[in-house]
mmCIF file of C-alpha atoms in Angstrom:
data_model
loop_
_atom_site.group_PDB
_atom_site.id
_atom_site.type_symbol
_atom_site.label_atom_id
_atom_site.label_comp_id
_atom_site.label_asym_id
_atom_site.label_seq_id
_atom_site.Cartn_x
_atom_site.Cartn_y
_atom_site.Cartn_z
ATOM 1 C CA MET A 8 3.219 28.644 -27.324
ATOM 2 C CA ILE A 9 6.374 31.040 -26.765
ATOM 3 C CA ALA A 10 4.185 33.092 -24.253
ATOM 4 C CA ALA A 11 3.557 29.789 -22.282
ATOM 5 C CA LEU A 12 7.143 28.936 -22.433
ATOM 6 C CA VAL A 13 8.244 32.608 -20.867
ATOM 7 C CA LEU A 14 5.570 32.133 -18.359
ATOM 8 C CA THR A 15 7.033 28.687 -17.459
ATOM 9 C CA VAL A 16 10.684 30.340 -17.194
ATOM 10 C CA ALA A 17 9.305 32.719 -14.826
ATOM 11 C CA LEU A 18 7.813 30.365 -12.538
ATOM 12 C CA SER A 19 9.928 29.152 -9.653
ATOM 13 C CA PRO A 20 11.008 25.481 -9.375
ATOM 14 C CA MET A 21 8.292 24.314 -7.013
ATOM 15 C CA ALA A 22 5.477 26.079 -9.163
ATOM 16 C CA GLN A 23 7.104 24.207 -12.266
ATOM 17 C CA ARG A 24 6.966 21.126 -10.665
ATOM 18 C CA ASP A 25 3.242 21.557 -9.482
ATOM 19 C CA ARG A 26 2.382 22.713 -12.782
ATOM 20 C CA LEU A 27 4.027 19.517 -14.441
ATOM 21 C CA ASN A 28 2.331 17.414 -11.570
ATOM 22 C CA ALA A 29 -1.029 18.784 -12.529
ATOM 23 C CA ASP A 30 -0.626 18.544 -16.118
ATOM 24 C CA LEU A 31 0.147 14.741 -15.617
ATOM 25 C CA LEU A 32 -2.851 14.442 -13.314
ATOM 26 C CA ALA A 33 -5.089 15.847 -15.932
ATOM 27 C CA HIS A 34 -4.222 13.662 -18.694
ATOM 28 C CA ASP A 35 -4.252 9.673 -18.997
ATOM 29 C CA SER A 36 -0.812 9.511 -21.114
ATOM 30 C CA ALA A 37 2.259 10.655 -19.327
ATOM 31 C CA THR A 38 4.192 10.663 -22.717
ATOM 32 C CA ALA A 39 1.741 13.128 -24.203
ATOM 33 C CA VAL A 40 2.536 15.440 -21.483
ATOM 34 C CA LEU A 41 6.367 14.775 -21.750
ATOM 35 C CA GLN A 42 5.823 15.183 -26.144
ATOM 36 C CA ALA A 43 4.079 18.547 -25.354
ATOM 37 C CA LEU A 44 7.216 19.639 -23.274
ATOM 38 C CA CYS A 45 9.533 18.335 -25.840
ATOM 39 C CA ASP A 46 7.599 20.111 -28.516
ATOM 40 C CA ASP A 47 8.460 23.285 -26.530
ATOM 41 C CA ARG A 48 11.891 22.725 -26.082
ATOM 42 C CA ALA A 49 13.424 21.331 -29.008
ATOM 43 C CA PRO A 50 13.661 21.284 -32.431
ATOM 44 C CA LEU A 51 10.416 20.596 -34.326
ATOM 45 C CA GLY A 52 9.619 16.570 -34.944
ATOM 46 C CA THR A 53 11.890 15.605 -31.828
ATOM 47 C CA PRO A 54 10.056 12.808 -30.572
ATOM 48 C CA ILE A 55 10.100 11.083 -27.144
ATOM 49 C CA ARG A 56 11.994 8.084 -26.936
ATOM 50 C CA ALA A 57 12.140 5.373 -24.412
ATOM 51 C CA ARG A 58 15.685 4.247 -23.930
ATOM 52 C CA LEU A 59 15.957 0.706 -22.209
ATOM 53 C CA ILE A 60 17.891 0.472 -19.003
ATOM 54 C CA PRO A 61 18.698 -3.148 -18.075
ATOM 55 C CA ALA A 62 16.411 -4.501 -15.061
ATOM 56 C CA THR A 63 17.391 -7.099 -12.417
ATOM 57 C CA PRO A 64 14.627 -9.151 -11.199
ATOM 58 C CA ASP A 65 12.811 -8.082 -7.986
ATOM 59 C CA ALA A 66 10.087 -10.595 -6.844
ATOM 60 C CA GLY A 67 8.905 -7.893 -4.489
ATOM 61 C CA ALA A 68 8.166 -5.407 -7.118
ATOM 62 C CA ASP A 69 6.552 -7.845 -9.234
ATOM 63 C CA ALA A 70 4.587 -9.048 -6.528
ATOM 64 C CA VAL A 71 3.258 -5.558 -5.837
ATOM 65 C CA ALA A 72 2.416 -5.344 -9.641
ATOM 66 C CA ARG A 73 0.469 -8.615 -9.754
ATOM 67 C CA ARG A 74 -1.783 -7.537 -6.968
ATOM 68 C CA ALA A 75 -1.994 -3.816 -8.459
ATOM 69 C CA LEU A 76 -2.817 -5.702 -11.694
ATOM 70 C CA GLY A 77 -5.314 -8.361 -10.349
ATOM 71 C CA VAL A 78 -3.224 -11.330 -11.450
ATOM 72 C CA GLY A 79 -1.916 -14.248 -10.044
ATOM 73 C CA ARG A 80 1.430 -15.852 -10.649
ATOM 74 C CA GLY A 81 0.257 -17.909 -13.346
ATOM 75 C CA GLU A 82 -0.291 -14.868 -15.587
ATOM 76 C CA PRO A 83 2.994 -14.004 -17.377
ATOM 77 C CA ILE A 84 4.263 -10.302 -16.512
ATOM 78 C CA ARG A 85 6.781 -8.152 -18.072
ATOM 79 C CA HIS A 86 9.106 -5.648 -16.865
ATOM 80 C CA ARG A 87 10.221 -2.674 -18.935
ATOM 81 C CA ARG A 88 12.967 -0.116 -17.577
ATOM 82 C CA VAL A 89 13.529 3.334 -19.660
ATOM 83 C CA GLU A 90 14.962 6.610 -19.442
ATOM 84 C CA LEU A 91 11.899 8.815 -21.578
ATOM 85 C CA THR A 92 14.208 11.045 -23.501
ATOM 86 C CA CYS A 93 13.719 14.325 -25.403
ATOM 87 C CA GLY A 94 16.588 14.539 -27.744
ATOM 88 C CA GLU A 95 19.566 14.300 -24.848
ATOM 89 C CA ARG A 96 17.658 15.386 -22.034
ATOM 90 C CA VAL A 97 16.150 12.624 -19.824
ATOM 91 C CA PHE A 98 12.622 13.771 -18.636
ATOM 92 C CA SER A 99 11.609 10.967 -16.672
ATOM 93 C CA ARG A 100 12.928 7.293 -15.674
ATOM 94 C CA ALA A 101 10.021 4.685 -15.725
ATOM 95 C CA ASP A 102 9.288 1.110 -14.525
ATOM 96 C CA ASN A 103 6.283 -0.619 -16.500
ATOM 97 C CA TRP A 104 5.001 -3.867 -15.131
ATOM 98 C CA TYR A 105 2.623 -5.083 -17.916
ATOM 99 C CA LEU A 106 0.691 -7.990 -18.879
ATOM 100 C CA PRO A 107 1.649 -8.955 -22.570
ATOM 101 C CA ALA A 108 -1.755 -11.319 -22.771
ATOM 102 C CA ARG A 109 -3.398 -7.893 -22.683
ATOM 103 C CA LEU A 110 -1.510 -6.412 -25.648
ATOM 104 C CA THR A 111 -1.443 -7.112 -29.164
ATOM 105 C CA PRO A 112 1.451 -8.957 -30.492
ATOM 106 C CA GLN A 113 2.319 -5.924 -32.427
ATOM 107 C CA MET A 114 2.679 -4.058 -29.586
ATOM 108 C CA ASN A 115 4.691 -6.484 -27.646
ATOM 109 C CA THR A 116 7.060 -6.503 -30.529
ATOM 110 C CA LEU A 117 7.462 -2.879 -30.200
ATOM 111 C CA LEU A 118 7.827 -3.131 -26.771
ATOM 112 C CA GLU A 119 10.465 -5.646 -26.985
ATOM 113 C CA THR A 120 12.531 -3.995 -30.017
ATOM 114 C CA THR A 121 12.113 -0.247 -30.302
ATOM 115 C CA GLN A 122 12.301 2.877 -28.129
ATOM 116 C CA THR A 123 8.629 3.579 -28.747
ATOM 117 C CA PRO A 124 7.398 4.808 -25.329
ATOM 118 C CA PHE A 125 4.820 2.420 -23.898
ATOM 119 C CA GLY A 126 1.859 5.269 -23.943
ATOM 120 C CA VAL A 127 2.465 5.449 -27.974
ATOM 121 C CA VAL A 128 2.561 1.805 -28.146
ATOM 122 C CA ALA A 129 -0.609 1.191 -25.892
ATOM 123 C CA ALA A 130 -2.726 4.143 -27.308
ATOM 124 C CA PRO A 131 -4.850 2.053 -29.467
ATOM 125 C CA LEU A 132 -5.996 0.664 -26.229
ATOM 126 C CA ARG A 133 -7.767 4.093 -25.540
ATOM 127 C CA PHE A 134 -6.465 3.341 -21.889
ATOM 128 C CA HIS A 135 -7.171 5.759 -18.617
ATOM 129 C CA ARG A 136 -4.898 6.181 -15.958
ATOM 130 C CA ARG A 137 -5.878 5.652 -12.224
ATOM 131 C CA THR A 138 -3.036 7.586 -10.119
ATOM 132 C CA LEU A 139 -2.308 5.457 -7.107
ATOM 133 C CA SER A 140 0.338 7.786 -5.236
ATOM 134 C CA VAL A 141 2.247 11.231 -6.204
ATOM 135 C CA LYS A 142 5.176 11.974 -4.067
ATOM 136 C CA ARG A 143 6.636 15.772 -4.403
ATOM 137 C CA LEU A 144 10.300 15.415 -4.464
ATOM 138 C CA ASN A 145 12.715 18.432 -3.828
ATOM 139 C CA PRO A 146 12.158 21.062 -6.910
ATOM 140 C CA ARG A 147 15.853 21.711 -6.786
ATOM 141 C CA GLY A 148 16.946 18.373 -7.079
ATOM 142 C CA PRO A 149 17.706 15.840 -9.633
ATOM 143 C CA ALA A 150 14.270 14.090 -9.302
ATOM 144 C CA VAL A 151 11.486 16.262 -9.067
ATOM 145 C CA LEU A 152 8.314 14.461 -8.736
ATOM 146 C CA ARG A 153 7.115 10.387 -8.555
ATOM 147 C CA HIS A 154 3.984 8.897 -9.697
ATOM 148 C CA ARG A 155 2.470 5.566 -9.567
ATOM 149 C CA ALA A 156 -0.365 4.643 -11.575
ATOM 150 C CA VAL A 157 -2.181 1.727 -13.047
ATOM 151 C CA LEU A 158 -3.104 1.602 -16.805
ATOM 152 C CA LEU A 159 -6.672 0.322 -17.661
ATOM 153 C CA ASP A 160 -7.854 -0.254 -20.983
ATOM 154 C CA ALA A 161 -11.322 1.057 -22.430
ATOM 155 C CA ASP A 162 -12.965 -1.841 -20.775
ATOM 156 C CA GLY A 163 -11.827 -0.719 -17.340
ATOM 157 C CA LYS A 164 -9.219 -3.962 -17.207
ATOM 158 C CA PRO A 165 -5.790 -3.222 -15.616
ATOM 159 C CA PHE A 166 -2.918 -4.059 -17.916
ATOM 160 C CA SER A 167 -0.064 -1.979 -16.635
ATOM 161 C CA LEU A 168 1.542 -0.906 -13.178
ATOM 162 C CA VAL A 169 3.905 2.447 -13.839
ATOM 163 C CA GLN A 170 6.341 4.320 -11.578
ATOM 164 C CA GLU A 171 7.748 7.284 -13.256
ATOM 165 C CA THR A 172 10.192 9.499 -11.673
ATOM 166 C CA TYR A 173 10.364 12.918 -13.525
ATOM 167 C CA THR A 174 13.778 14.653 -13.577
ATOM 168 C CA ASP A 175 14.737 18.453 -13.079
ATOM 169 C CA GLN A 176 15.063 18.497 -16.984
ATOM 170 C CA THR A 177 11.226 18.489 -17.034
ATOM 171 C CA ILE A 178 11.134 21.899 -15.182
ATOM 172 C CA ALA A 179 14.204 23.356 -16.398
ATOM 173 C CA PRO A 180 14.143 25.797 -19.611
#
């Protein structure tokens, strides 16, 4: 683990960003990837937390989410905006549009009342991720990478659209 950290520090910001991108594309849970980074950089046992950020309703974004999730106007949809943190470091900012009817009541309660990341809450669904877009940003800027993806349950039903913007804190030692 220490050798991997030393190697990461020796890489250029662009190479670190590209390595993060490859890790994210290789895993269904972005939260799991961020937790591994946190495990390398913070005191043992520091969890990734989802700090809620108030979001203003955006009908255009909701319409995009409905199309991506294959549901009409009659289906309830929720929007959760968070910063995923490792201690005081903000690793990403995420917008998540999800279908509460496709989650359990307990999952909905956790999402509404705790700082538990969506990926942790939804893990029992054995979801997989279908990446829609990847945008590589300036590796020396405050935001280095942006992903948009749909999460599908074990039966292949979409239940969430996510847009994740990864910060320079993910590639900083």
